[in-house]
PDB file of C-alpha atoms in Angstrom:
ATOM      1  CA  UNK Z   1      37.435 -11.372  93.125  1.00  0.00           C
ATOM      2  CA  UNK Z   2      40.925 -10.382  94.288  1.00  0.00           C
ATOM      3  CA  UNK Z   3      39.406  -8.204  96.998  1.00  0.00           C
ATOM      4  CA  UNK Z   4      37.225 -11.080  98.186  1.00  0.00           C
ATOM      5  CA  UNK Z   5      40.310 -13.256  98.321  1.00  0.00           C
ATOM      6  CA  UNK Z   6      41.970 -10.710 100.621  1.00  0.00           C
ATOM      7  CA  UNK Z   7      38.967 -10.079 102.864  1.00  0.00           C
ATOM      8  CA  UNK Z   8      40.947 -10.922 106.001  1.00  0.00           C
ATOM      9  CA  UNK Z   9      43.174  -7.902 105.333  1.00  0.00           C
ATOM     10  CA  UNK Z  10      40.353  -5.579 106.368  1.00  0.00           C
ATOM     11  CA  UNK Z  11      41.109  -6.487 109.983  1.00  0.00           C
ATOM     12  CA  UNK Z  12      44.527  -4.782 109.863  1.00  0.00           C
ATOM     13  CA  UNK Z  13      43.129  -1.348 110.735  1.00  0.00           C
ATOM     14  CA  UNK Z  14      39.976   0.760 110.391  1.00  0.00           C
ATOM     15  CA  UNK Z  15      41.496   2.414 107.317  1.00  0.00           C
ATOM     16  CA  UNK Z  16      42.018  -1.005 105.693  1.00  0.00           C
ATOM     17  CA  UNK Z  17      38.435  -2.018 106.438  1.00  0.00           C
ATOM     18  CA  UNK Z  18      36.994   1.255 105.137  1.00  0.00           C
ATOM     19  CA  UNK Z  19      38.862   0.929 101.853  1.00  0.00           C
ATOM     20  CA  UNK Z  20      38.054  -2.781 101.452  1.00  0.00           C
ATOM     21  CA  UNK Z  21      34.338  -2.239 102.022  1.00  0.00           C
ATOM     22  CA  UNK Z  22      34.198   0.685  99.611  1.00  0.00           C
ATOM     23  CA  UNK Z  23      36.158  -0.941  96.788  1.00  0.00           C
ATOM     24  CA  UNK Z  24      34.474  -4.327  97.094  1.00  0.00           C
ATOM     25  CA  UNK Z  25      30.985  -2.883  96.960  1.00  0.00           C
ATOM     26  CA  UNK Z  26      31.921  -0.681  94.010  1.00  0.00           C
ATOM     27  CA  UNK Z  27      33.262  -3.663  92.052  1.00  0.00           C
ATOM     28  CA  UNK Z  28      30.377  -6.042  92.805  1.00  0.00           C
ATOM     29  CA  UNK Z  29      27.545  -3.531  92.254  1.00  0.00           C
ATOM     30  CA  UNK Z  30      24.656  -4.192  91.697  1.00  0.00           C
ATOM     31  CA  UNK Z  31      25.087  -7.790  92.918  1.00  0.00           C
ATOM     32  CA  UNK Z  32      23.663  -9.544  89.866  1.00  0.00           C
ATOM     33  CA  UNK Z  33      23.883  -9.495  86.087  1.00  0.00           C
ATOM     34  CA  UNK Z  34      27.521 -10.533  85.717  1.00  0.00           C
ATOM     35  CA  UNK Z  35      29.118 -13.965  85.598  1.00  0.00           C
ATOM     36  CA  UNK Z  36      29.991 -15.514  88.975  1.00  0.00           C
ATOM     37  CA  UNK Z  37      27.900 -12.958  90.892  1.00  0.00           C
ATOM     38  CA  UNK Z  38      26.101 -15.765  92.715  1.00  0.00           C
ATOM     39  CA  UNK Z  39      29.457 -16.982  94.060  1.00  0.00           C
ATOM     40  CA  UNK Z  40      30.529 -13.421  94.911  1.00  0.00           C
ATOM     41  CA  UNK Z  41      27.350 -12.844  96.892  1.00  0.00           C
ATOM     42  CA  UNK Z  42      27.863 -16.146  98.723  1.00  0.00           C
ATOM     43  CA  UNK Z  43      31.311 -14.963  99.753  1.00  0.00           C
ATOM     44  CA  UNK Z  44      30.022 -11.524 100.756  1.00  0.00           C
ATOM     45  CA  UNK Z  45      27.295 -13.153 102.834  1.00  0.00           C
ATOM     46  CA  UNK Z  46      30.089 -14.712 104.903  1.00  0.00           C
ATOM     47  CA  UNK Z  47      31.400 -11.206 105.547  1.00  0.00           C
ATOM     48  CA  UNK Z  48      27.863 -10.090 106.404  1.00  0.00           C
ATOM     49  CA  UNK Z  49      27.509 -12.908 108.939  1.00  0.00           C
ATOM     50  CA  UNK Z  50      30.880 -12.116 110.514  1.00  0.00           C
ATOM     51  CA  UNK Z  51      30.153  -8.388 110.823  1.00  0.00           C
ATOM     52  CA  UNK Z  52      32.568  -5.490 110.979  1.00  0.00           C
ATOM     53  CA  UNK Z  53      36.113  -5.921 112.212  1.00  0.00           C
ATOM     54  CA  UNK Z  54      35.899  -2.406 113.722  1.00  0.00           C
ATOM     55  CA  UNK Z  55      32.212  -1.979 114.624  1.00  0.00           C
ATOM     56  CA  UNK Z  56      32.725   1.169 116.732  1.00  0.00           C
ATOM     57  CA  UNK Z  57      34.259   3.172 113.888  1.00  0.00           C
ATOM     58  CA  UNK Z  58      31.633   5.476 112.342  1.00  0.00           C
ATOM     59  CA  UNK Z  59      33.136   5.430 108.860  1.00  0.00           C
ATOM     60  CA  UNK Z  60      33.339   1.631 108.935  1.00  0.00           C
ATOM     61  CA  UNK Z  61      29.621   1.556 109.799  1.00  0.00           C
ATOM     62  CA  UNK Z  62      28.874   3.926 106.923  1.00  0.00           C
ATOM     63  CA  UNK Z  63      30.872   1.936 104.371  1.00  0.00           C
ATOM     64  CA  UNK Z  64      29.217  -1.262 105.629  1.00  0.00           C
ATOM     65  CA  UNK Z  65      25.814   0.217 104.767  1.00  0.00           C
ATOM     66  CA  UNK Z  66      27.052   1.432 101.380  1.00  0.00           C
ATOM     67  CA  UNK Z  67      28.426  -2.038 100.574  1.00  0.00           C
ATOM     68  CA  UNK Z  68      24.963  -3.588 101.031  1.00  0.00           C
ATOM     69  CA  UNK Z  69      23.299  -0.717  99.173  1.00  0.00           C
ATOM     70  CA  UNK Z  70      25.451  -1.603  96.207  1.00  0.00           C
ATOM     71  CA  UNK Z  71      25.107  -5.379  96.327  1.00  0.00           C
ATOM     72  CA  UNK Z  72      21.857  -6.380  98.079  1.00  0.00           C
ATOM     73  CA  UNK Z  73      19.948  -6.490  94.800  1.00  0.00           C
ATOM     74  CA  UNK Z  74      21.587  -9.907  94.550  1.00  0.00           C
ATOM     75  CA  UNK Z  75      20.063 -11.050  97.877  1.00  0.00           C
ATOM     76  CA  UNK Z  76      17.064 -13.370  98.017  1.00  0.00           C
ATOM     77  CA  UNK Z  77      13.752 -12.065  99.373  1.00  0.00           C
ATOM     78  CA  UNK Z  78      14.433 -13.735 102.729  1.00  0.00           C
ATOM     79  CA  UNK Z  79      17.932 -12.279 102.935  1.00  0.00           C
ATOM     80  CA  UNK Z  80      16.634  -8.803 102.119  1.00  0.00           C
ATOM     81  CA  UNK Z  81      13.952  -9.158 104.781  1.00  0.00           C
ATOM     82  CA  UNK Z  82      16.517 -10.100 107.434  1.00  0.00           C
ATOM     83  CA  UNK Z  83      18.763  -7.211 106.384  1.00  0.00           C
ATOM     84  CA  UNK Z  84      15.842  -4.780 106.468  1.00  0.00           C
ATOM     85  CA  UNK Z  85      14.812  -5.885 109.952  1.00  0.00           C
ATOM     86  CA  UNK Z  86      18.367  -5.398 111.193  1.00  0.00           C
ATOM     87  CA  UNK Z  87      18.591  -1.887 109.737  1.00  0.00           C
ATOM     88  CA  UNK Z  88      15.058  -0.997 110.866  1.00  0.00           C
ATOM     89  CA  UNK Z  89      16.070  -1.930 114.392  1.00  0.00           C
ATOM     90  CA  UNK Z  90      18.950   0.540 114.253  1.00  0.00           C
ATOM     91  CA  UNK Z  91      16.553   3.245 113.076  1.00  0.00           C
ATOM     92  CA  UNK Z  92      14.053   2.286 115.798  1.00  0.00           C
ATOM     93  CA  UNK Z  93      11.225   2.177 113.287  1.00  0.00           C
ATOM     94  CA  UNK Z  94       7.897   2.229 115.091  1.00  0.00           C
ATOM     95  CA  UNK Z  95       9.355   3.971 118.127  1.00  0.00           C
ATOM     96  CA  UNK Z  96       7.655   7.166 119.265  1.00  0.00           C
ATOM     97  CA  UNK Z  97      10.979   8.867 119.744  1.00  0.00           C
ATOM     98  CA  UNK Z  98      13.640   7.749 117.248  1.00  0.00           C
ATOM     99  CA  UNK Z  99      17.192   7.685 118.631  1.00  0.00           C
ATOM    100  CA  UNK Z 100      19.766  10.296 117.746  1.00  0.00           C
ATOM    101  CA  UNK Z 101      21.950   8.645 115.142  1.00  0.00           C
ATOM    102  CA  UNK Z 102      24.999   9.858 113.300  1.00  0.00           C
ATOM    103  CA  UNK Z 103      23.427  11.728 110.333  1.00  0.00           C
ATOM    104  CA  UNK Z 104      25.489   9.836 107.783  1.00  0.00           C
ATOM    105  CA  UNK Z 105      24.520   6.463 109.255  1.00  0.00           C
ATOM    106  CA  UNK Z 106      20.853   7.457 109.301  1.00  0.00           C
ATOM    107  CA  UNK Z 107      21.024   8.695 105.725  1.00  0.00           C
ATOM    108  CA  UNK Z 108      22.726   5.559 104.379  1.00  0.00           C
ATOM    109  CA  UNK Z 109      20.404   3.297 106.384  1.00  0.00           C
ATOM    110  CA  UNK Z 110      17.346   4.739 104.659  1.00  0.00           C
ATOM    111  CA  UNK Z 111      19.019   4.569 101.266  1.00  0.00           C
ATOM    112  CA  UNK Z 112      19.748   0.896 101.892  1.00  0.00           C
ATOM    113  CA  UNK Z 113      16.152   0.156 102.900  1.00  0.00           C
ATOM    114  CA  UNK Z 114      14.777   2.032  99.900  1.00  0.00           C
ATOM    115  CA  UNK Z 115      16.714  -0.167  97.490  1.00  0.00           C
ATOM    116  CA  UNK Z 116      15.444  -3.504  98.851  1.00  0.00           C
ATOM    117  CA  UNK Z 117      12.897  -4.241  96.139  1.00  0.00           C
ATOM    118  CA  UNK Z 118      12.268  -7.859  97.124  1.00  0.00           C
ATOM    119  CA  UNK Z 119      10.586  -6.868 100.384  1.00  0.00           C
ATOM    120  CA  UNK Z 120       6.850  -7.490 100.316  1.00  0.00           C
ATOM    121  CA  UNK Z 121       4.604  -4.543  99.483  1.00  0.00           C
ATOM    122  CA  UNK Z 122       3.101  -4.355 102.975  1.00  0.00           C
ATOM    123  CA  UNK Z 123       6.474  -4.015 104.657  1.00  0.00           C
ATOM    124  CA  UNK Z 124       7.647  -1.455 102.090  1.00  0.00           C
ATOM    125  CA  UNK Z 125       4.485   0.573 102.757  1.00  0.00           C
ATOM    126  CA  UNK Z 126       5.172   0.451 106.498  1.00  0.00           C
ATOM    127  CA  UNK Z 127       8.752   1.640 106.007  1.00  0.00           C
ATOM    128  CA  UNK Z 128       7.589   4.403 103.676  1.00  0.00           C
ATOM    129  CA  UNK Z 129       4.969   5.604 106.157  1.00  0.00           C
ATOM    130  CA  UNK Z 130       7.601   5.791 108.883  1.00  0.00           C
ATOM    131  CA  UNK Z 131       9.991   7.662 106.620  1.00  0.00           C
ATOM    132  CA  UNK Z 132       7.303  10.088 105.485  1.00  0.00           C
ATOM    133  CA  UNK Z 133       6.500  10.934 109.111  1.00  0.00           C
ATOM    134  CA  UNK Z 134      10.156  11.812 109.642  1.00  0.00           C
ATOM    135  CA  UNK Z 135      10.340  13.790 106.388  1.00  0.00           C
ATOM    136  CA  UNK Z 136       7.528  16.012 107.597  1.00  0.00           C
ATOM    137  CA  UNK Z 137      10.023  17.254 110.194  1.00  0.00           C
ATOM    138  CA  UNK Z 138      12.868  17.489 107.661  1.00  0.00           C
ATOM    139  CA  UNK Z 139      11.388  18.085 104.218  1.00  0.00           C
ATOM    140  CA  UNK Z 140      14.763  18.913 102.640  1.00  0.00           C
ATOM    141  CA  UNK Z 141      16.269  15.523 103.437  1.00  0.00           C
ATOM    142  CA  UNK Z 142      17.407  14.515  99.935  1.00  0.00           C
ATOM    143  CA  UNK Z 143      18.433  10.977 100.916  1.00  0.00           C
ATOM    144  CA  UNK Z 144      15.118  10.401 102.670  1.00  0.00           C
ATOM    145  CA  UNK Z 145      13.137  11.666  99.674  1.00  0.00           C
ATOM    146  CA  UNK Z 146      15.170   9.415  97.387  1.00  0.00           C
ATOM    147  CA  UNK Z 147      14.412   6.427  99.628  1.00  0.00           C
ATOM    148  CA  UNK Z 148      10.686   7.285  99.726  1.00  0.00           C
ATOM    149  CA  UNK Z 149      10.651   7.467  95.935  1.00  0.00           C
ATOM    150  CA  UNK Z 150      12.091   3.941  95.827  1.00  0.00           C
ATOM    151  CA  UNK Z 151       9.545   2.609  98.323  1.00  0.00           C
ATOM    152  CA  UNK Z 152       6.752   4.075  96.197  1.00  0.00           C
ATOM    153  CA  UNK Z 153       8.122   3.586  92.676  1.00  0.00           C
ATOM    154  CA  UNK Z 154       5.560   2.230  90.224  1.00  0.00           C
ATOM    155  CA  UNK Z 155       8.218   0.377  88.195  1.00  0.00           C
ATOM    156  CA  UNK Z 156      10.794  -1.622  90.178  1.00  0.00           C
ATOM    157  CA  UNK Z 157      14.222  -1.883  88.616  1.00  0.00           C
ATOM    158  CA  UNK Z 158      14.831  -5.519  89.546  1.00  0.00           C
ATOM    159  CA  UNK Z 159      12.171  -6.595  92.082  1.00  0.00           C
ATOM    160  CA  UNK Z 160       8.905  -8.457  91.378  1.00  0.00           C
ATOM    161  CA  UNK Z 161       5.758  -6.490  90.571  1.00  0.00           C
ATOM    162  CA  UNK Z 162       4.037  -7.777  93.706  1.00  0.00           C
ATOM    163  CA  UNK Z 163       6.580  -5.768  95.714  1.00  0.00           C
ATOM    164  CA  UNK Z 164       5.095  -2.493  94.418  1.00  0.00           C
ATOM    165  CA  UNK Z 165       3.071  -0.694  97.098  1.00  0.00           C
ATOM    166  CA  UNK Z 166      -0.640  -0.313  96.231  1.00  0.00           C
ATOM    167  CA  UNK Z 167      -1.789   2.781  94.309  1.00  0.00           C
ATOM    168  CA  UNK Z 168      -3.781   4.117  97.270  1.00  0.00           C
ATOM    169  CA  UNK Z 169      -0.563   4.187  99.337  1.00  0.00           C
ATOM    170  CA  UNK Z 170       1.307   5.950  96.533  1.00  0.00           C
ATOM    171  CA  UNK Z 171      -1.514   8.486  96.205  1.00  0.00           C
ATOM    172  CA  UNK Z 172      -1.418   9.199  99.924  1.00  0.00           C
ATOM    173  CA  UNK Z 173       2.333   9.777  99.781  1.00  0.00           C
ATOM    174  CA  UNK Z 174       2.020  12.071  96.760  1.00  0.00           C
ATOM    175  CA  UNK Z 175      -0.637  14.170  98.501  1.00  0.00           C
ATOM    176  CA  UNK Z 176       1.603  14.427 101.567  1.00  0.00           C
ATOM    177  CA  UNK Z 177       4.596  15.512  99.459  1.00  0.00           C
ATOM    178  CA  UNK Z 178       2.487  18.140  97.674  1.00  0.00           C
ATOM    179  CA  UNK Z 179       1.694  19.563 101.094  1.00  0.00           C
ATOM    180  CA  UNK Z 180       5.360  20.098 101.965  1.00  0.00           C
ATOM    181  CA  UNK Z 181       6.526  23.675 102.408  1.00  0.00           C
ATOM    182  CA  UNK Z 182       8.268  24.371  99.135  1.00  0.00           C
ATOM    183  CA  UNK Z 183       8.436  21.962  96.192  1.00  0.00           C
ATOM    184  CA  UNK Z 184      12.163  21.321  95.888  1.00  0.00           C
ATOM    185  CA  UNK Z 185      13.746  19.345  93.005  1.00  0.00           C
ATOM    186  CA  UNK Z 186      14.063  16.339  95.343  1.00  0.00           C
ATOM    187  CA  UNK Z 187      10.375  16.487  96.266  1.00  0.00           C
ATOM    188  CA  UNK Z 188       9.510  16.799  92.560  1.00  0.00           C
ATOM    189  CA  UNK Z 189      11.659  13.801  91.671  1.00  0.00           C
ATOM    190  CA  UNK Z 190      10.006  11.704  94.382  1.00  0.00           C
ATOM    191  CA  UNK Z 191       6.510  12.617  93.187  1.00  0.00           C
ATOM    192  CA  UNK Z 192       7.370  11.797  89.585  1.00  0.00           C
ATOM    193  CA  UNK Z 193       8.769   8.366  90.483  1.00  0.00           C
ATOM    194  CA  UNK Z 194       5.906   7.486  92.822  1.00  0.00           C
ATOM    195  CA  UNK Z 195       3.338   8.621  90.265  1.00  0.00           C
ATOM    196  CA  UNK Z 196       4.986   7.361  87.065  1.00  0.00           C
ATOM    197  CA  UNK Z 197       2.456   5.855  84.679  1.00  0.00           C
ATOM    198  CA  UNK Z 198       2.889   2.192  83.689  1.00  0.00           C
ATOM    199  CA  UNK Z 199      -0.449   1.434  81.941  1.00  0.00           C
ATOM    200  CA  UNK Z 200      -0.978  -1.299  84.526  1.00  0.00           C
ATOM    201  CA  UNK Z 201      -4.240  -0.594  86.390  1.00  0.00           C
ATOM    202  CA  UNK Z 202      -2.973  -2.553  89.386  1.00  0.00           C
ATOM    203  CA  UNK Z 203      -0.071  -0.121  89.827  1.00  0.00           C
ATOM    204  CA  UNK Z 204      -1.073   3.237  88.352  1.00  0.00           C
ATOM    205  CA  UNK Z 205      -2.327   6.097  90.502  1.00  0.00           C
ATOM    206  CA  UNK Z 206      -5.720   7.565  89.619  1.00  0.00           C
ATOM    207  CA  UNK Z 207      -5.965  10.203  86.865  1.00  0.00           C
ATOM    208  CA  UNK Z 208      -7.344  12.666  89.429  1.00  0.00           C
ATOM    209  CA  UNK Z 209      -4.232  12.383  91.620  1.00  0.00           C
ATOM    210  CA  UNK Z 210      -1.953  12.546  88.566  1.00  0.00           C
ATOM    211  CA  UNK Z 211      -3.733  15.707  87.372  1.00  0.00           C
ATOM    212  CA  UNK Z 212      -3.575  17.269  90.842  1.00  0.00           C
ATOM    213  CA  UNK Z 213       0.146  16.545  91.094  1.00  0.00           C
ATOM    214  CA  UNK Z 214       0.771  17.886  87.612  1.00  0.00           C
ATOM    215  CA  UNK Z 215      -1.052  21.159  88.326  1.00  0.00           C
ATOM    216  CA  UNK Z 216       0.710  21.662  91.651  1.00  0.00           C
ATOM    217  CA  UNK Z 217       4.141  21.014  90.160  1.00  0.00           C
ATOM    218  CA  UNK Z 218       3.463  23.352  87.241  1.00  0.00           C
ATOM    219  CA  UNK Z 219       2.379  26.046  89.687  1.00  0.00           C
ATOM    220  CA  UNK Z 220       5.671  25.474  91.526  1.00  0.00           C
ATOM    221  CA  UNK Z 221       7.571  26.201  88.305  1.00  0.00           C
ATOM    222  CA  UNK Z 222       8.436  22.646  87.231  1.00  0.00           C
ATOM    223  CA  UNK Z 223       9.052  22.292  83.494  1.00  0.00           C
ATOM    224  CA  UNK Z 224       6.022  20.726  81.824  1.00  0.00           C
ATOM    225  CA  UNK Z 225       8.171  18.230  79.886  1.00  0.00           C
ATOM    226  CA  UNK Z 226       9.251  16.654  83.166  1.00  0.00           C
ATOM    227  CA  UNK Z 227       5.612  15.938  84.027  1.00  0.00           C
ATOM    228  CA  UNK Z 228       4.855  13.767  80.991  1.00  0.00           C
ATOM    229  CA  UNK Z 229       5.604  10.607  82.978  1.00  0.00           C
ATOM    230  CA  UNK Z 230       2.546  11.226  85.157  1.00  0.00           C
ATOM    231  CA  UNK Z 231       0.298  10.786  82.109  1.00  0.00           C
ATOM    232  CA  UNK Z 232       2.186   8.578  79.649  1.00  0.00           C
ATOM    233  CA  UNK Z 233       4.574   5.641  79.814  1.00  0.00           C
ATOM    234  CA  UNK Z 234       8.166   6.716  79.251  1.00  0.00           C
ATOM    235  CA  UNK Z 235      11.131   4.522  78.364  1.00  0.00           C
ATOM    236  CA  UNK Z 236      14.103   4.555  80.710  1.00  0.00           C
ATOM    237  CA  UNK Z 237      17.820   4.607  79.946  1.00  0.00           C
ATOM    238  CA  UNK Z 238      21.089   3.763  81.694  1.00  0.00           C
ATOM    239  CA  UNK Z 239      21.093   7.138  83.428  1.00  0.00           C
ATOM    240  CA  UNK Z 240      17.737   6.322  85.001  1.00  0.00           C
ATOM    241  CA  UNK Z 241      19.118   3.022  86.310  1.00  0.00           C
ATOM    242  CA  UNK Z 242      22.075   4.891  87.746  1.00  0.00           C
ATOM    243  CA  UNK Z 243      19.794   7.320  89.558  1.00  0.00           C
ATOM    244  CA  UNK Z 244      17.812   4.435  91.016  1.00  0.00           C
ATOM    245  CA  UNK Z 245      20.922   2.698  92.328  1.00  0.00           C
ATOM    246  CA  UNK Z 246      22.443   5.985  93.427  1.00  0.00           C
ATOM    247  CA  UNK Z 247      25.442   5.750  91.101  1.00  0.00           C
ATOM    248  CA  UNK Z 248      26.353   4.611  87.615  1.00  0.00           C
ATOM    249  CA  UNK Z 249      26.398   0.915  86.799  1.00  0.00           C
ATOM    250  CA  UNK Z 250      29.424  -0.920  85.373  1.00  0.00           C
ATOM    251  CA  UNK Z 251      29.973  -0.387  81.658  1.00  0.00           C
ATOM    252  CA  UNK Z 252      28.444  -3.118  79.518  1.00  0.00           C
ATOM    253  CA  UNK Z 253      26.052  -4.370  82.198  1.00  0.00           C
ATOM    254  CA  UNK Z 254      22.445  -4.550  81.036  1.00  0.00           C
ATOM    255  CA  UNK Z 255      19.557  -4.999  83.478  1.00  0.00           C
ATOM    256  CA  UNK Z 256      16.265  -6.368  82.300  1.00  0.00           C
ATOM    257  CA  UNK Z 257      15.162  -7.076  78.699  1.00  0.00           C
TER     258      UNK Z 257
END
């Protein structure tokens, strides 16, 4: 709250803005679940509308993206949609030849999009398809694989169930990932999140795809215990929530029931 009260100080220099963006996002994460978060997000939305004080500074652009990664879970569906469209424009999604972006900006842009769980399932599927096409050219892109796993996750952390992409989309993504050259830990993690069993027929991938993924991952040397989630519902802990958000959550904050 003190940082929000001194938001104008970020205009003193790029270094001031970088530090303000980083600290504010860290303190407000994940944007809901704590008292007065609605007010905090209202104040941050004013910053969002105003934009960066130093928009040409690369590190300011990066910290801007990280700020919204950390807090946009508190955005409404409409606000997330507008944010996603803005970021998608920067990434030139749908363009035959994506622009050359600063690698850090591109990486954080996809991480931001992957965490927007209030986007409708159709739009999330479109973003995931675009990302998967790019991952085929860069299969060791850890940030991209993390974002794809969030687009395809069977169990959203905070979003509504109707935001989950259909099973046939998840199955298509899993088959594509299994075809990558080399099953890295990041590819494995993405497959396990996209194929995680929920016991909800409207969300679960087919047993055939789950079995195929399990066999392929075993053949690649993945520990069998890690594959249980493809066939049975597993409970999740604080560490899982931290992995989904990309960092640990504040102590004492509980999300969900």
